[in-house]
XYZ file of C-alpha atoms in Angstrom:
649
model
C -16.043 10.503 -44.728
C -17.479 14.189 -44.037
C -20.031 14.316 -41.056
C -22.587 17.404 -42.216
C -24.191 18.933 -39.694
C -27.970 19.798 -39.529
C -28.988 22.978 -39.626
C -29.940 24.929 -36.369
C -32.490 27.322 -35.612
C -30.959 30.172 -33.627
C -33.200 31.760 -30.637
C -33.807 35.613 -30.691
C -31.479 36.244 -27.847
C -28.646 34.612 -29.972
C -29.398 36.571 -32.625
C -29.014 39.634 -31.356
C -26.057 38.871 -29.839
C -24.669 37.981 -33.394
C -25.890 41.185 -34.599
C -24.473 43.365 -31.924
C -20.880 41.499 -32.376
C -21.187 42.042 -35.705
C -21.858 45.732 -35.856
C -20.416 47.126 -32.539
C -17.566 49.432 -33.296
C -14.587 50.248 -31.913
C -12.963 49.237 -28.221
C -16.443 48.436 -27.307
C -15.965 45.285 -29.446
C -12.970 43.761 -27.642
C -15.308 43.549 -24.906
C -17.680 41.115 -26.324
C -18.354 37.993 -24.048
C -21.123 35.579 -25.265
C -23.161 34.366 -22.353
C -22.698 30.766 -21.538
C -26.038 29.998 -22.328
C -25.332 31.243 -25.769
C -22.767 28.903 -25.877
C -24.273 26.131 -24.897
C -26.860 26.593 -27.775
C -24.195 27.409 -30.368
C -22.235 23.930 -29.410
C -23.779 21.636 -26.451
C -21.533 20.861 -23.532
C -18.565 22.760 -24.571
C -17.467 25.799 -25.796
C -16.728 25.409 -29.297
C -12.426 25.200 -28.322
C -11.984 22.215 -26.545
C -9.391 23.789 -24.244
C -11.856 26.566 -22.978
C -14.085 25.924 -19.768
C -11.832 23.241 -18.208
C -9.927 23.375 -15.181
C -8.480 20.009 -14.985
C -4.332 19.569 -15.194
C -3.198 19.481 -18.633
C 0.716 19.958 -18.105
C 3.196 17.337 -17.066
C 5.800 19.153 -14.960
C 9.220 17.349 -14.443
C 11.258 17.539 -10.904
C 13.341 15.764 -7.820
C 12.006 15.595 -4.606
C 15.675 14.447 -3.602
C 18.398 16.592 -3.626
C 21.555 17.093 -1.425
C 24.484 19.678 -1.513
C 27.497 20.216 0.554
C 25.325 21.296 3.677
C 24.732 17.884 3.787
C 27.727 16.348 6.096
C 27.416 12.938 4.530
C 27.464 14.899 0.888
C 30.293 17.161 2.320
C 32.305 14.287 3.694
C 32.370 12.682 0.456
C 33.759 15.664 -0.998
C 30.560 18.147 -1.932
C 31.440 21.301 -2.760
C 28.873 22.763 -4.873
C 26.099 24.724 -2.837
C 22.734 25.427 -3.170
C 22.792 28.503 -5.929
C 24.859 25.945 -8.465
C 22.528 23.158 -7.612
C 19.544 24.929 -8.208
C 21.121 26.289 -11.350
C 22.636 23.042 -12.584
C 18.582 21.973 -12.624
C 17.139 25.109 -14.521
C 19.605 23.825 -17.583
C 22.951 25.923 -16.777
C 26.128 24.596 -16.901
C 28.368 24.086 -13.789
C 31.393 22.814 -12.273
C 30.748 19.758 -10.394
C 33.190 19.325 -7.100
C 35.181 16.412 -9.089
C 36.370 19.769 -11.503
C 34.640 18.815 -14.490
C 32.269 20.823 -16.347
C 28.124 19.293 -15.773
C 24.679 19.917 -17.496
C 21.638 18.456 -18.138
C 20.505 17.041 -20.963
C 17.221 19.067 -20.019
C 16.364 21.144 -17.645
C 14.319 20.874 -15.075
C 10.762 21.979 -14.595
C 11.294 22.259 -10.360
C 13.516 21.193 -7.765
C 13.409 20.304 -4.063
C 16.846 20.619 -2.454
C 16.322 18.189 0.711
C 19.396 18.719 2.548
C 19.906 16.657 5.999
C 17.753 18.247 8.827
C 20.414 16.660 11.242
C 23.467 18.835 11.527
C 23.002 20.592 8.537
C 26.545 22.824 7.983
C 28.612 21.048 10.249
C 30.746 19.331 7.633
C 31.518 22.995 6.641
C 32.659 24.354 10.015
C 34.730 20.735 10.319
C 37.081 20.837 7.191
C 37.473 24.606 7.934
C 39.007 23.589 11.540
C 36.719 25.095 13.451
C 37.885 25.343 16.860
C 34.573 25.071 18.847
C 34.542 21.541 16.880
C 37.570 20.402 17.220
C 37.538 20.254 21.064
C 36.014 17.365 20.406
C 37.572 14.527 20.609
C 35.434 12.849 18.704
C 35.831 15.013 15.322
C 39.709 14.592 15.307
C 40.309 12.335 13.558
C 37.901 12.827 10.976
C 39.117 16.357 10.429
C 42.657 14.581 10.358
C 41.320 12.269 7.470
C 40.076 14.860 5.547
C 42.789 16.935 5.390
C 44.910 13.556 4.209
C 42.328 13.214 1.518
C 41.928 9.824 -0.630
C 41.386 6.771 1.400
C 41.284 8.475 4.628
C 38.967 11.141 4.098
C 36.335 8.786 2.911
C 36.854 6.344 5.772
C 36.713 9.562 7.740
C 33.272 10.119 5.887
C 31.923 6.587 6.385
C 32.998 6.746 10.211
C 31.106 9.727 11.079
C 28.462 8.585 8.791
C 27.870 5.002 10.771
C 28.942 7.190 13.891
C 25.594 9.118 13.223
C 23.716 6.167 12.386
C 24.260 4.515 15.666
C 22.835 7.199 17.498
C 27.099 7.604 19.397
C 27.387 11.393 17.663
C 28.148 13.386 20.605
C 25.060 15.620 21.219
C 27.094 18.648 22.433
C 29.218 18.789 19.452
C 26.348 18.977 17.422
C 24.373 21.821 19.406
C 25.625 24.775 17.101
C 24.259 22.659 14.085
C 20.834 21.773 15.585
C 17.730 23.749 16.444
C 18.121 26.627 19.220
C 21.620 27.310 17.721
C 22.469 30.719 16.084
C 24.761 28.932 13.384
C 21.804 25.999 12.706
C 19.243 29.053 12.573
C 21.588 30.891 9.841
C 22.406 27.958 7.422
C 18.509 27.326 7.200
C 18.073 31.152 6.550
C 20.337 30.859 3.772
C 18.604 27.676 2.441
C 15.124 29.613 2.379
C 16.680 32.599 0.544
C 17.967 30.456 -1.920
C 14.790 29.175 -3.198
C 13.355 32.487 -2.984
C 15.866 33.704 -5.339
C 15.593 31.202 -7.599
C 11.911 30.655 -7.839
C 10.074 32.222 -10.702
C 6.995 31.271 -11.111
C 5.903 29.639 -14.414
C 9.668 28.729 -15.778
C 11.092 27.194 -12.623
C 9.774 25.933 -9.508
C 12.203 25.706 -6.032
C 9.939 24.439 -3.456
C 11.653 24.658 -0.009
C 12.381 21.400 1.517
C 14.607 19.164 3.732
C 15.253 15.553 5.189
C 14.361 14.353 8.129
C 16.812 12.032 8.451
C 15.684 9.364 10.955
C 18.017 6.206 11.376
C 17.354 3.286 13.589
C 20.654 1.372 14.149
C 21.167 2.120 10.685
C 17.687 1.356 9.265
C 16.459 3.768 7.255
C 13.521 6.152 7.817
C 14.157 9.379 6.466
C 11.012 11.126 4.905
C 11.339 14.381 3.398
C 9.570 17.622 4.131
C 8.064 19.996 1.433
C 6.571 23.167 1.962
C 3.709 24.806 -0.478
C 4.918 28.175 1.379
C 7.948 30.532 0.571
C 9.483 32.939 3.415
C 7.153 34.446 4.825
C 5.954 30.908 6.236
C 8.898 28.216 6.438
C 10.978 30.759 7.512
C 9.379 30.729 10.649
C 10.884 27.604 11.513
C 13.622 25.680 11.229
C 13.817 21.657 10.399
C 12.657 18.864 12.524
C 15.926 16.862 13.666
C 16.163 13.223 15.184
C 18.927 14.050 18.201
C 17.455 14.171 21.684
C 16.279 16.257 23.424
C 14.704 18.239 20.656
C 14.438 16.033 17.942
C 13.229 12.137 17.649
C 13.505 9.044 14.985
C 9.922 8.486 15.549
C 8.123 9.316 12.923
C 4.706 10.279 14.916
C 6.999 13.408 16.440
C 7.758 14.748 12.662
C 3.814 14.217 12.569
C 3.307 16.358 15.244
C 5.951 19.043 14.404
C 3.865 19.343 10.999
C 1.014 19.794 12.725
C 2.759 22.284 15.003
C 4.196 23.999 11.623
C 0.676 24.546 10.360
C -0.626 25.161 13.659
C 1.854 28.128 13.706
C 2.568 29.710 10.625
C -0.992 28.966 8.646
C 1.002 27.470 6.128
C 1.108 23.868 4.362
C 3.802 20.961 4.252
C 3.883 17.351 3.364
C 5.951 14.536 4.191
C 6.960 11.619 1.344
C 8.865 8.688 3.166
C 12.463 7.659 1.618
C 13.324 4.825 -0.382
C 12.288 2.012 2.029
C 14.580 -1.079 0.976
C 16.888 0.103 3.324
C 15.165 0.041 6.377
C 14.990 -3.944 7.182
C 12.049 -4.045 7.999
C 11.118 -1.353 9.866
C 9.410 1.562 6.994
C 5.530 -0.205 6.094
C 5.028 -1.821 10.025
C 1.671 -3.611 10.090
C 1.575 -4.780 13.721
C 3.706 -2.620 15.473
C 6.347 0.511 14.708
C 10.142 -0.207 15.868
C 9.600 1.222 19.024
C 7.345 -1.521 20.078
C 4.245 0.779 20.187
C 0.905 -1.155 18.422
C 0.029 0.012 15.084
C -3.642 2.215 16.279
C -6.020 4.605 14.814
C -3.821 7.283 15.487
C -0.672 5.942 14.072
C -2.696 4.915 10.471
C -4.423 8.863 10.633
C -1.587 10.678 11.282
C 0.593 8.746 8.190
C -2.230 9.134 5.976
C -2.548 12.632 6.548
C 0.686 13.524 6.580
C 2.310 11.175 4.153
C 0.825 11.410 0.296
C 3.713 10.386 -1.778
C 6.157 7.589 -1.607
C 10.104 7.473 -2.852
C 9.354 4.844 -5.380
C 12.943 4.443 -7.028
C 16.391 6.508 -6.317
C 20.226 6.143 -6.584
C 20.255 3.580 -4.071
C 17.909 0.654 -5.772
C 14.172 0.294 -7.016
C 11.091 -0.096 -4.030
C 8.205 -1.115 -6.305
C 8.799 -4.710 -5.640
C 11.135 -7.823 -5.122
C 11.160 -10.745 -6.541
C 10.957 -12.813 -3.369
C 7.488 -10.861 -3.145
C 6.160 -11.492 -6.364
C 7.544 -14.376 -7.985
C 5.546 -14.673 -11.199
C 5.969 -11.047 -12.021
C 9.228 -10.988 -14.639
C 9.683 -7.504 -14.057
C 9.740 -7.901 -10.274
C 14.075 -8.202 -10.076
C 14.484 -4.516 -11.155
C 17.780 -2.277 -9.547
C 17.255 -4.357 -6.649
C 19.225 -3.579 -3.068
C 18.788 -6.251 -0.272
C 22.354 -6.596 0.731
C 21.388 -5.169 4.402
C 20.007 -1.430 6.126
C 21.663 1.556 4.977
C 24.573 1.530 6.513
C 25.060 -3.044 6.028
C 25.983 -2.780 9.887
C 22.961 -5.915 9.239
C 22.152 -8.120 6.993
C 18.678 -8.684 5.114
C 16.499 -11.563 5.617
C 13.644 -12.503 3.333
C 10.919 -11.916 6.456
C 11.952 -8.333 5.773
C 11.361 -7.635 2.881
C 7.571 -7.344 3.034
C 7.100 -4.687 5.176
C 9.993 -2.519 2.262
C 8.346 -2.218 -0.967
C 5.951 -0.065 -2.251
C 3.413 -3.044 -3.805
C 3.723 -4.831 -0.363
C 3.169 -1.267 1.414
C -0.018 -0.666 -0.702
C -1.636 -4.337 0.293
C -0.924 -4.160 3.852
C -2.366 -0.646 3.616
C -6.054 -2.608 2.490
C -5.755 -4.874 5.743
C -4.643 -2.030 7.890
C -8.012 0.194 6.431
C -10.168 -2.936 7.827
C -8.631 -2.812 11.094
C -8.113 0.588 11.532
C -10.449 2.063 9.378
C -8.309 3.999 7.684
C -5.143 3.614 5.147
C -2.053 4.610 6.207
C -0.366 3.068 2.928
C -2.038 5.217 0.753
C 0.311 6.909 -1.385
C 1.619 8.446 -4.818
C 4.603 7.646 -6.405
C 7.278 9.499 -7.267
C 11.116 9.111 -7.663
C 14.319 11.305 -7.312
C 17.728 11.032 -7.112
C 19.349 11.494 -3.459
C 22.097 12.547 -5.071
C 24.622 14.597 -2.741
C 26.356 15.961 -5.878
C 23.847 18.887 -5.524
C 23.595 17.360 -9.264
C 20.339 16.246 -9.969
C 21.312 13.425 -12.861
C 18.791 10.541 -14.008
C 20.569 10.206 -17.481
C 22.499 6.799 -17.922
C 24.946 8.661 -20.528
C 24.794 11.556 -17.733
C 25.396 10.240 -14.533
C 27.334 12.169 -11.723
C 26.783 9.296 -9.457
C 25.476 9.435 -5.475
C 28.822 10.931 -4.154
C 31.380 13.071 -5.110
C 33.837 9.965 -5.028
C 31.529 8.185 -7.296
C 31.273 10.971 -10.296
C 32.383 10.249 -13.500
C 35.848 8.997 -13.326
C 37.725 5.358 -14.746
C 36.737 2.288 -12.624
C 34.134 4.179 -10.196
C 32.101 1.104 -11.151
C 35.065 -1.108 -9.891
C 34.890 0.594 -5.963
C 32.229 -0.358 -3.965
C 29.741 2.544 -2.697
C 29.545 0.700 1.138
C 30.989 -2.866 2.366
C 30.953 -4.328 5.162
C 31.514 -7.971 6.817
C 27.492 -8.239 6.674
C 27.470 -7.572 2.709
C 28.167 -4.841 -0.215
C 26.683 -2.519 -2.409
C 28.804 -2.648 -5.427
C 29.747 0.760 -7.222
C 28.263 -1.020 -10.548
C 25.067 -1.242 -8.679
C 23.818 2.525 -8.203
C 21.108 3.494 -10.357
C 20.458 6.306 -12.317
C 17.474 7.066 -11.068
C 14.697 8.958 -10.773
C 12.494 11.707 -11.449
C 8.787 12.909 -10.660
C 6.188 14.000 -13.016
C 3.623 16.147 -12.115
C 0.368 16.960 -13.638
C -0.270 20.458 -12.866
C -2.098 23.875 -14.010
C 0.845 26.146 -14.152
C 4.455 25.438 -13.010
C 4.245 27.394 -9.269
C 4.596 26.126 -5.732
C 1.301 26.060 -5.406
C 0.289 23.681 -8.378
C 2.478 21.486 -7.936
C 2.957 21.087 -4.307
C -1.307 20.482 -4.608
C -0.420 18.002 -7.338
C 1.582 16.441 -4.691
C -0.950 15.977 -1.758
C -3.710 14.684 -4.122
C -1.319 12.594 -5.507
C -1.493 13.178 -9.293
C 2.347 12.433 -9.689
C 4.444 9.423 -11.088
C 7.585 8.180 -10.629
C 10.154 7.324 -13.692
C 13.512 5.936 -13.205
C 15.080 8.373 -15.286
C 12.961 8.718 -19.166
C 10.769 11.798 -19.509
C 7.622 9.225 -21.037
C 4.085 10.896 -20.694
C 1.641 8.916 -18.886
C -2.229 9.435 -17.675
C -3.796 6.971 -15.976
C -7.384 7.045 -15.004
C -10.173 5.150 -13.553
C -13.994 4.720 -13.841
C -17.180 2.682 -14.875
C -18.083 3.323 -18.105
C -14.848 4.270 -20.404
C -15.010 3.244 -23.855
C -12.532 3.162 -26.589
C -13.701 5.940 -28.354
C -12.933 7.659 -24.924
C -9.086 6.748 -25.677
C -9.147 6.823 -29.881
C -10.572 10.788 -29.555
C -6.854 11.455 -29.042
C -8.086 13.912 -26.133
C -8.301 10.841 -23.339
C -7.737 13.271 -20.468
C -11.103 15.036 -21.400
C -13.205 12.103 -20.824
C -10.717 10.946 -18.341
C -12.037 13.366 -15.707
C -15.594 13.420 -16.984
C -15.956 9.950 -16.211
C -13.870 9.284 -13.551
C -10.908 9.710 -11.518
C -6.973 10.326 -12.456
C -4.403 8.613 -10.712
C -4.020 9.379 -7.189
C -7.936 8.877 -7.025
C -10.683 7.132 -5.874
C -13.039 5.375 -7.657
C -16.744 6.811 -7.450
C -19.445 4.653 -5.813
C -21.508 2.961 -8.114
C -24.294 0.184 -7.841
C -24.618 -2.867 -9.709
C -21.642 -5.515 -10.092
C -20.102 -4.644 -13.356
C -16.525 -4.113 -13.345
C -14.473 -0.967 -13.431
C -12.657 -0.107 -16.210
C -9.574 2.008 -16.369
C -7.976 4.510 -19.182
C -4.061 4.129 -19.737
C -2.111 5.912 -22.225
C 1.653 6.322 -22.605
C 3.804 8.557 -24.995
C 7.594 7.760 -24.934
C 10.183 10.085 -24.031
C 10.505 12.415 -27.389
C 14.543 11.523 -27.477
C 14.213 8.370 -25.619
C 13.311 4.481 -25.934
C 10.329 2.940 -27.504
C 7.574 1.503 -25.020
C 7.816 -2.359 -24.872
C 4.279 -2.761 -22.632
C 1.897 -1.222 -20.351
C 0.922 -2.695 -17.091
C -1.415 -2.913 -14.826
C -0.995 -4.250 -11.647
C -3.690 -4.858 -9.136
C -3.911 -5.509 -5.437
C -7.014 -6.871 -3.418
C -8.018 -8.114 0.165
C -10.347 -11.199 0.049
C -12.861 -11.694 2.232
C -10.703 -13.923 4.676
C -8.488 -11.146 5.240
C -5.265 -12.491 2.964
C -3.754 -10.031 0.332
C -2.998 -10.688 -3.273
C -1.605 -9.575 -6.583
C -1.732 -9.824 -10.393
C -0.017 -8.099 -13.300
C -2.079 -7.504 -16.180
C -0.304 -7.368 -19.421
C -2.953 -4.151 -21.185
C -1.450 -3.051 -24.103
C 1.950 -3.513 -26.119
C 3.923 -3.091 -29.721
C 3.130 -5.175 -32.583
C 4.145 -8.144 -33.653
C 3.109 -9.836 -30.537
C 0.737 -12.120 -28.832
C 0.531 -14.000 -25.548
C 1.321 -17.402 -25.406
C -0.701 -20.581 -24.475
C 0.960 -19.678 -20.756
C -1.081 -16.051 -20.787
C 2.636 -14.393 -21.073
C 3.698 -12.268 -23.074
C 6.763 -12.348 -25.096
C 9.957 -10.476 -24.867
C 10.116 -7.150 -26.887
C 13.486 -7.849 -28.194
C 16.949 -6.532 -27.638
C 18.941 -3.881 -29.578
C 21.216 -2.891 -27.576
C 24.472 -2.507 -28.344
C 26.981 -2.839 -25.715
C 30.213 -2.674 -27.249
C 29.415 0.612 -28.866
C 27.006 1.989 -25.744
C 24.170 2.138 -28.441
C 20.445 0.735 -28.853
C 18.137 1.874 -31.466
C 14.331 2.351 -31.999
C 13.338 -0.518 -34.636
C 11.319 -2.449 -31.871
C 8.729 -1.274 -29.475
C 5.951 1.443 -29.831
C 6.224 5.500 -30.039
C 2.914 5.323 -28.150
C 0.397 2.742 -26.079
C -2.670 2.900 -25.055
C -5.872 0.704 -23.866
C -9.121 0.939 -21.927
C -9.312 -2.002 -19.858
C -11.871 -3.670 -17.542
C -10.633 -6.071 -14.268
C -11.854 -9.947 -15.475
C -11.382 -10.630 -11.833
C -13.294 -8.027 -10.349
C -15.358 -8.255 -6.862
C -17.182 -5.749 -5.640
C -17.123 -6.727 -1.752
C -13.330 -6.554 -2.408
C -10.930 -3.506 -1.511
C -8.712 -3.457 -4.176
C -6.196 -0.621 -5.862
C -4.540 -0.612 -9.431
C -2.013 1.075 -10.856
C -0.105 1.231 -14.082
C 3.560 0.492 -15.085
C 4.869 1.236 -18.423
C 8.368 -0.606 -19.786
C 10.503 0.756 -21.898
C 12.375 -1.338 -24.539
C 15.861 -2.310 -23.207
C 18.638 0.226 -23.435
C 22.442 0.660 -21.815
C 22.949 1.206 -17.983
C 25.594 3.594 -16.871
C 28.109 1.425 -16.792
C 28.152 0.848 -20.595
C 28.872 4.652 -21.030
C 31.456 4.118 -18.626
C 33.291 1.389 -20.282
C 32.701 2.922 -23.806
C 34.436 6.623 -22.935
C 37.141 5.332 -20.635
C 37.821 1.878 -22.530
C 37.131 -0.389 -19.414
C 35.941 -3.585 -18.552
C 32.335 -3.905 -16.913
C 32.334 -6.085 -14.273
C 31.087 -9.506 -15.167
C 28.365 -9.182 -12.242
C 26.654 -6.092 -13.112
C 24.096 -5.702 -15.600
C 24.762 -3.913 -18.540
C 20.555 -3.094 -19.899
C 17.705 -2.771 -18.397
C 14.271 -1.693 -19.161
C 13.306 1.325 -17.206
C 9.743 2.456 -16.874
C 7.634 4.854 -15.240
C 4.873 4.042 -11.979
C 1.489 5.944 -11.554
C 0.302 6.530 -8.270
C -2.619 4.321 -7.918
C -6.750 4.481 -8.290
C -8.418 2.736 -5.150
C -11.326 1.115 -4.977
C -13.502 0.730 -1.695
C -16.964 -1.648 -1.603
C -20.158 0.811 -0.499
């Protein structure tokens, strides 16, 4: 059906303005601007293009926040090579050697890159395989120099010695002097690191935002965060990374707080922190009473992590942190990549009182009962995902994948070898995960758009598929909102994207929330969207429900409120799936049936892919191997918004 508009009278002023457009010759007419009154009479609200006149993100930007290269000693001691000018261009889309000796690229490149190498003795590997004489003095690098110039099995028990050597807090403090702030060689290598990603930035192809990793470990629990700067030179240069060895550095994260501050303090400049992976940590990343050091959880410990920490490591190489089964029995997409062997370096094992204070859905609950005590939310982050990989090969492709190590790239039976194993537990090769990247919605692809992007937290995390997602939330979205094909526009004129809060508003109706998903153009088909909520009652207990919101045809949810499997195409034998189930796109506006308003609550949305191969299944299918019987050979990966909260007036 045609829609014919009614006529319109036109004012004077817009008439003449017609006529002098019309009629005005020469350069004189390229200068024409209609006023925006004008406008506004020729086509209320908007210009008549529907692009024009809006500022809001309308570009999804794709990047790690989590890369190593051979500065990194544990990268190096696993047999790193490749530096940062191949890493970097290994992620714009070029081809490279990777230290194994076989040719790498991406199946895409990449929009931006962080390069996150190890704060903590950042070039010593380096100086140690070359002999170095002011390091071998030491008798504690001996024998790891020893081992790697044996190679094979005694150059990575070399590597994992100095690794758990490190992670004990027994590295010798005066062998690593050189390699830590105040020394001329430590104060070099990070010179080089900044001119790297100056030389590779170029503003609107390809982002390199200057970073590194703190890399704070607790008797082997893991609390690394890493550090990204919105500056270039001029400002990070300045300075050189925060480290954890006394008597400069700490493992507490309130010191990196205060170095930030320090760093802004300084140089004028801006940085962020985003905490690693935290299934690693037993225990010890998402404290609600106290922090490992004993010291009460108080106004300023909840201030300074919200300020300082937007973004969370959702998923990586080394297992999923959304959530655990053991934490959310009745969701069925809870037992994802999951790691809960032990800490990082299984010198313990995990128990199940652990695991709460680990994952990211946990995290975001406590963070509601910390607000009420505290008054503010320390748990109040984005998501986002990355690799770790200390290839300096950012891969997230299962038919792709370089692996976290240098031992564990491509190669027959690297499935077969585990990647650590100890007498407390293992973490079998079969286990890593190709995983993950960070989308960010952004104006243009600079440091400065997306590093803002970043600290309001309008990113999500994907385990690996390039799958377009917007999430938003508000009070009044309708479907028409979602069917106009244009949901961002209404999106932000009625509410808040992800990363947001939602707006007061009076009454006691509920809030209703926009989510639409696009598949990844030469991925999977979407099996379901999700939402998933979180609330804090008014007794001061946390809870959780998954919302099933939209999802392909053919289905409907079952007496039980479930619903049913997608399907299953893939086929293993052959390391092939294809696209006859699940949807190209989803979408649905949808309001919370449970809703309170005296509640604090947040919501975010998962998407699922239909199931495809893991890595391993590539593996078996180029190399003609047997998969382990223990490993899983499909899984259904999906993507995580950062979250919309809501807070009662």
């Amino acid at each position: 059906m045609m829609c014919m508009a009614k006529p319109r009278s036109f004012g004077p002023a817009v008439i003449a303005t017609l006529i002098a457009s019309f009629f005005v010759a020469g350069p004189a007419a390229a200068q024409f601007k209609p006023s925006k009154e004008s406008l506004s009479d020729l086509y209320p609200g908007k210009a008549y293009s529907p692009y024009a006149e809006r500022s809001f993100p309308s570009r999804v930007f794709w990047g790690d926040t989590h890369l190593h290269t051979g500065l990194s000693v544990d990268a190096g001691l696993f047999g790193a090579r490749l530096g940062l000018d191949e890493a970097y261009r290994f992620a714009r889309g070029e081809q490279v050697t990777a230290s194994s000796g076989q040719p790498a690229k991406l199946g895409r490149p990449l929009d931006w890159l962080v390069i996150a190498d190890h704060s903590d003795a950042m070039g010593f590997f380096n100086d140690l395989a070359a002999g170095n004489p002011n390091i071998l003095k030491f008798d504690q690098a001996k024998p790891w120099y020893e081992g790697l110039q044996a190679g094979g099995d005694a150059s990575a028990a070399a590597a994992l010695d100095l690794i758990a050597t490190f992670s004990q807090g027994k590295i010798n403090p005066k062998m690593l002097a050189e390699y830590s702030p105040g020394g001329k060689t430590y104060r070099s290598i990070w010179d080089k690191v900044v001119d790297a990603a100056e030389r590779f930035n170029d503003p609107g192809h390809f982002t390199a935002l200057i970073g590194f990793e703190w890399t704070s470990l607790v008797a082997g629990n893991n609390l690394h965060r890493n550090v990204i700067f919105r500056d270039g030179a001029e400002k990070a240069g300045q300075v050189v990374p925060y480290t954890t060895q006394a008597p400069v550095g700490s493992t507490d994260p309130l010191d990196l707080y205060k170095w930030l501050e320090n760093y802004e303090a300084k140089t004028g400049g801006s940085a962020l922190a985003l905490a690693h992976n935290g299934n690693l940590s037993n225990g010890i990343m998402f404290p609600v009473d106290a922090q490992y050091t004993g010291r009460a959880l108080d106004a300023t410990y909840v201030e300074k992590r919200a300020r300082w920490e937007p973004m969370y490591e959702v998923t990586q190489i080394k297992g999923d942190g959304e959530a655990h089964p053991f934490l959310s029995p009745d969701d069925a997409f809870a037992n994802y990549e999951t790691w809960d062997a032990g800490n990082l370096d299984l010198s313990e094992a995990k128990t199940k009182d652990m695991l709460q204070f680990e994952y990211a859905r946990e995290a975001l609950k406590n963070g509601l009962l910390l607000k009420q005590r505290h008054g503010t939310n320390p748990y109040k982050f984005g998501m986002v995902g990355s690799t770790d990989s200390h290839t300096a090969l950012s891969t997230a492709e299962e038919d792709n994948f370089f692996g976290k190590a240098t031992n564990a790239e491509p190669k027959p039976g690297r499935m077969l070898h585990p990647f650590t194993k100890t007498d407390k537990g293992a973490f079998e090769g079969y286990q890593l995960v190709s995983s993950g990247y960070t989308a960010v919605w952004a104006e243009e692809n600079t440091r400065a758009s997306i590093w803002d992007a970043m600290a309001r937290k309008e990113v999500y995390a994907t385990t690996g598929p390039r799958m377009i997602v917007r999430f938003f939330g508000g009070w009044d979205y309708t479907d028409q909102d979602l069917n106009s094909r244009q949901p961002a526009f209404g999106g932000y004129e009625k509410g808040v994207p992800m990363g947001g809060d939602l707006p007061a508003h009076e009454g006691k109706s509920s809030p209703t929330f926009m989510v639409y998903a696009l598949r990844d153009p030469i991925g999977a088909n979407l099996d379901r969207i999700q939402i998933v909520k979180g609330w804090l009652d008014k007794d001061g207990k946390t809870h959780e429900k998954v919302y099933d919101v939209a999802w392909s045809a053919g289905r409907k949810p079952g007496a039980d409120g479930k619903l049913p499997a997608v399907g299953n195409t893939v086929d293993v034998k052959n390391a092939n799936w294809t696209n006859t189930i699940g949807a190209s796109e989803l979408g649905a506006v949808w309001a919370d049936p449970d809703f309170d308003p005296a509640q604090h609550a947040f919501y975010y949305a998962r998407v699922i892919e239909i199931p495809t191969p893991r890595w391993v299944v590539y593996d078996a299918f180029r190399v003609g191997i047997d998969i382990p019987k223990e490993a899983e050979t499909t899984h259904q990966e999906r993507a995580y918004t950062s979250p919309i909260w809501y807070t009662p007036e």
